[in-house]
Amino acid sequence: MPASMGFGWIGIACGLCVALCVLFMAAPIRVEVEYRRAGSDEIRAHVRAMYGLVRVRWRWASGEGRVQPKRGRGPTADRLPEPSRPSLSLNAWRSFAHRALRALDRMAPHVHVEELQLEARMGAGESVQTGVLVGVCYAAIYTILGWIGSRVRMHRVPTVSIAPAFQDVLLTIYARSIVRIRTGYVIAAGLCMLTAWKRRAS
């Protein structure tokens, strides 16, 4: 009787571990990214994972937090440069890029795009040039969206709005996207890319 009870507790513990692994793999990762350009660039990202238990916020703005390179002084300034390591061949990088893109292509059908929005205002300082520029941008953007929409799951039709500024020379952009994917697919893609990186020279 005690032995059977011991095996029973082991089975319950194993079952709980399996259930936790399944819940972890099925947990959605939600990534929200915003980009603004109005004289300067600003990017905001908000990542939520593990059913809201993990939240990460990140912000970057051009002109902030620049690190100036330090000039060496003293004995270290006259130190000879270390010999550079031999770089990988072009074929090795091609092999890695091919395997990495294949891993991302397998993950793409599991990516859910909940929202995709782009608003811009641009001008070239002259009416004809501004009209041509806006038309080319519309064509390029919808071509890219068509390619993306054929690989991921779009839950809403992307919103694109480009307003011409005929008499001004300017470019303002606001873009927002919300992407959701399950943790298991991210881990699988990461393992595939890690394997491709290790095999890049093979």
CSV table of C-alpha atoms in Angstrom, one decimal:
chain,number,residue,atom,x,y,z
A,1,MET,CA,0.0,0.0,0.0
A,2,PRO,CA,2.7,2.6,0.8
A,3,ALA,CA,4.5,1.7,-2.4
A,4,SER,CA,1.4,2.2,-4.5
A,5,MET,CA,0.7,5.5,-2.8
A,6,GLY,CA,4.3,6.5,-3.6
A,7,PHE,CA,3.8,5.7,-7.3
A,8,GLY,CA,0.5,7.5,-7.2
A,9,TRP,CA,2.2,10.7,-6.0
A,10,ILE,CA,4.9,10.4,-8.6
A,11,GLY,CA,2.2,10.0,-11.3
A,12,ILE,CA,0.4,13.1,-10.0
A,13,ALA,CA,3.6,15.1,-10.0
A,14,CYS,CA,4.4,14.0,-13.6
A,15,GLY,CA,0.9,14.9,-14.7
A,16,LEU,CA,1.3,18.4,-13.1
A,17,CYS,CA,4.6,18.9,-14.8
A,18,VAL,CA,3.2,17.9,-18.2
A,19,ALA,CA,0.2,20.2,-17.7
A,20,LEU,CA,2.5,23.1,-16.7
A,21,CYS,CA,4.6,22.5,-19.8
A,22,VAL,CA,1.5,22.5,-22.0
A,23,LEU,CA,0.2,25.7,-20.5
A,24,PHE,CA,3.6,27.3,-20.9
A,25,MET,CA,3.9,26.3,-24.6
A,26,ALA,CA,0.3,27.4,-25.3
A,27,ALA,CA,0.7,30.8,-23.5
A,28,PRO,CA,0.4,33.6,-26.1
A,29,ILE,CA,3.0,36.3,-26.5
A,30,ARG,CA,1.5,39.6,-27.5
A,31,VAL,CA,3.8,42.3,-29.0
A,32,GLU,CA,2.6,45.8,-29.6
A,33,VAL,CA,4.9,48.2,-31.4
A,34,GLU,CA,4.5,51.9,-32.2
A,35,TYR,CA,6.7,54.0,-34.4
A,36,ARG,CA,6.5,57.8,-34.8
A,37,ARG,CA,8.5,60.1,-37.0
A,38,ALA,CA,8.0,63.8,-36.7
A,39,GLY,CA,11.3,65.5,-36.8
A,40,SER,CA,12.8,62.6,-34.7
A,41,ASP,CA,12.2,58.9,-34.6
A,42,GLU,CA,10.6,57.1,-31.6
A,43,ILE,CA,9.9,53.5,-31.1
A,44,ARG,CA,7.8,52.0,-28.3
A,45,ALA,CA,7.3,48.3,-27.7
A,46,HIS,CA,5.2,46.4,-25.2
A,47,VAL,CA,5.5,42.7,-24.7
A,48,ARG,CA,3.1,40.6,-22.6
A,49,ALA,CA,3.6,36.9,-22.0
A,50,MET,CA,2.7,34.1,-19.6
A,51,TYR,CA,-0.9,35.2,-19.4
A,52,GLY,CA,0.0,38.7,-18.4
A,53,LEU,CA,2.5,37.7,-15.6
A,54,VAL,CA,5.4,38.9,-17.7
A,55,ARG,CA,5.3,42.5,-19.1
A,56,VAL,CA,8.2,44.3,-20.7
A,57,ARG,CA,8.2,47.9,-22.0
A,58,TRP,CA,10.9,49.4,-24.2
A,59,ARG,CA,11.3,52.8,-25.7
A,60,TRP,CA,13.9,54.3,-28.0
A,61,ALA,CA,14.2,57.8,-29.4
A,62,SER,CA,16.7,59.2,-31.8
A,63,GLY,CA,19.1,61.6,-30.1
A,64,GLU,CA,18.7,60.1,-26.6
A,65,GLY,CA,21.1,57.8,-24.9
A,66,ARG,CA,23.9,58.1,-27.4
A,67,VAL,CA,27.1,56.7,-26.2
A,68,GLN,CA,30.2,58.6,-27.3
A,69,PRO,CA,33.2,56.4,-28.1
A,70,LYS,CA,36.0,56.7,-25.6
A,71,ARG,CA,39.4,57.5,-26.8
A,72,GLY,CA,42.2,55.4,-25.3
A,73,ARG,CA,44.9,57.1,-23.3
A,74,GLY,CA,48.0,55.9,-21.5
A,75,PRO,CA,49.6,52.5,-22.1
A,76,THR,CA,46.4,51.0,-23.6
A,77,ALA,CA,46.4,53.5,-26.4
A,78,ASP,CA,49.6,52.2,-27.9
A,79,ARG,CA,48.5,48.6,-27.7
A,80,LEU,CA,48.7,46.7,-31.0
A,81,PRO,CA,45.3,45.6,-32.4
A,82,GLU,CA,44.4,42.0,-31.8
A,83,PRO,CA,44.5,39.8,-34.9
A,84,SER,CA,41.1,39.5,-36.4
A,85,ARG,CA,39.4,36.2,-36.6
A,86,PRO,CA,38.8,34.7,-40.0
A,87,SER,CA,35.4,35.6,-41.3
A,88,LEU,CA,32.9,33.1,-42.5
A,89,SER,CA,32.7,32.4,-46.2
A,90,LEU,CA,29.8,33.7,-48.3
A,91,ASN,CA,28.5,30.2,-48.7
A,92,ALA,CA,28.3,29.7,-44.9
A,93,TRP,CA,26.2,32.9,-44.6
A,94,ARG,CA,24.0,31.8,-47.4
A,95,SER,CA,23.4,28.5,-45.8
A,96,PHE,CA,22.5,30.1,-42.5
A,97,ALA,CA,20.2,32.6,-44.1
A,98,HIS,CA,18.4,29.9,-46.1
A,99,ARG,CA,17.8,27.8,-43.0
A,100,ALA,CA,16.8,30.8,-40.8
A,101,LEU,CA,14.3,32.0,-43.4
A,102,ARG,CA,12.9,28.5,-43.7
A,103,ALA,CA,12.4,28.4,-39.9
A,104,LEU,CA,10.7,31.8,-40.0
A,105,ASP,CA,8.5,30.7,-42.9
A,106,ARG,CA,7.3,27.7,-41.0
A,107,MET,CA,6.5,29.9,-38.0
A,108,ALA,CA,4.7,32.6,-40.1
A,109,PRO,CA,1.3,30.7,-40.4
A,110,HIS,CA,1.0,30.8,-36.6
A,111,VAL,CA,1.5,34.5,-36.3
A,112,HIS,CA,-1.7,36.4,-35.7
A,113,VAL,CA,-1.7,40.1,-36.7
A,114,GLU,CA,-4.5,41.7,-34.7
A,115,GLU,CA,-3.9,45.2,-35.9
A,116,LEU,CA,-1.7,47.0,-38.5
A,117,GLN,CA,-2.0,50.7,-39.0
A,118,LEU,CA,0.0,53.2,-41.0
A,119,GLU,CA,-0.5,56.9,-41.3
A,120,ALA,CA,1.8,59.2,-43.1
A,121,ARG,CA,2.1,62.7,-44.5
A,122,MET,CA,4.7,63.5,-47.0
A,123,GLY,CA,5.6,66.2,-49.5
A,124,ALA,CA,8.4,66.8,-52.0
A,125,GLY,CA,7.9,70.6,-52.2
A,126,GLU,CA,6.2,70.4,-55.7
A,127,SER,CA,2.7,69.1,-56.6
A,128,VAL,CA,3.7,66.7,-59.4
A,129,GLN,CA,6.6,65.2,-57.5
A,130,THR,CA,4.5,64.8,-54.3
A,131,GLY,CA,1.7,63.0,-56.3
A,132,VAL,CA,4.2,60.6,-57.8
A,133,LEU,CA,5.8,60.0,-54.5
A,134,VAL,CA,2.5,59.2,-52.8
A,135,GLY,CA,1.5,56.9,-55.6
A,136,VAL,CA,4.8,55.0,-55.5
A,137,CYS,CA,4.5,54.6,-51.7
A,138,TYR,CA,1.0,53.3,-51.9
A,139,ALA,CA,2.0,50.7,-54.5
A,140,ALA,CA,5.0,49.6,-52.5
A,141,ILE,CA,3.2,49.4,-49.2
A,142,TYR,CA,0.3,47.4,-50.6
A,143,THR,CA,2.7,45.1,-52.4
A,144,ILE,CA,4.5,44.4,-49.1
A,145,LEU,CA,1.2,44.0,-47.2
A,146,GLY,CA,0.0,41.5,-49.8
A,147,TRP,CA,3.2,39.4,-49.4
A,148,ILE,CA,2.8,39.5,-45.6
A,149,GLY,CA,-0.9,38.7,-45.7
A,150,SER,CA,-0.2,35.6,-47.7
A,151,ARG,CA,2.0,34.2,-44.9
A,152,VAL,CA,0.5,35.3,-41.6
A,153,ARG,CA,-3.0,35.5,-40.3
A,154,MET,CA,-4.6,38.9,-40.6
A,155,HIS,CA,-7.5,39.4,-38.2
A,156,ARG,CA,-8.2,42.9,-39.6
A,157,VAL,CA,-7.7,44.7,-42.8
A,158,PRO,CA,-4.6,46.9,-42.5
A,159,THR,CA,-5.3,50.6,-42.4
A,160,VAL,CA,-3.1,52.7,-44.7
A,161,SER,CA,-3.4,56.5,-45.1
A,162,ILE,CA,-0.9,58.7,-46.8
A,163,ALA,CA,-1.8,62.4,-47.0
A,164,PRO,CA,0.1,64.6,-49.5
A,165,ALA,CA,1.6,67.9,-48.5
A,166,PHE,CA,1.9,69.5,-51.9
A,167,GLN,CA,3.7,72.7,-50.9
A,168,ASP,CA,6.0,71.4,-48.1
A,169,VAL,CA,9.0,69.2,-47.9
A,170,LEU,CA,8.3,66.8,-45.0
A,171,LEU,CA,7.7,63.3,-43.8
A,172,THR,CA,5.7,62.3,-40.8
A,173,ILE,CA,4.9,58.7,-40.0
A,174,TYR,CA,2.8,56.9,-37.4
A,175,ALA,CA,2.7,53.1,-37.5
A,176,ARG,CA,1.2,50.6,-35.0
A,177,SER,CA,1.0,46.9,-35.0
A,178,ILE,CA,-0.2,44.2,-32.6
A,179,VAL,CA,1.1,40.7,-33.1
A,180,ARG,CA,0.3,37.5,-31.2
A,181,ILE,CA,1.9,34.1,-31.3
A,182,ARG,CA,2.1,31.2,-28.9
A,183,THR,CA,5.3,30.6,-26.9
A,184,GLY,CA,5.8,27.1,-28.3
A,185,TYR,CA,6.2,28.3,-31.9
A,186,VAL,CA,8.7,31.0,-30.8
A,187,ILE,CA,10.8,28.4,-29.0
A,188,ALA,CA,10.7,26.0,-31.9
A,189,ALA,CA,11.7,28.7,-34.3
A,190,GLY,CA,14.5,29.8,-32.0
A,191,LEU,CA,15.8,26.3,-31.7
A,192,CYS,CA,15.8,25.9,-35.5
A,193,MET,CA,17.7,29.2,-36.0
A,194,LEU,CA,20.2,28.2,-33.3
A,195,THR,CA,20.7,24.9,-35.1
A,196,ALA,CA,21.2,26.7,-38.4
A,197,TRP,CA,23.7,29.0,-36.7
A,198,LYS,CA,25.7,26.1,-35.5
A,199,ARG,CA,25.6,24.4,-38.9
A,200,ARG,CA,26.5,27.5,-40.9
A,201,ALA,CA,29.9,26.3,-41.6
A,202,SER,CA,28.9,22.7,-42.4
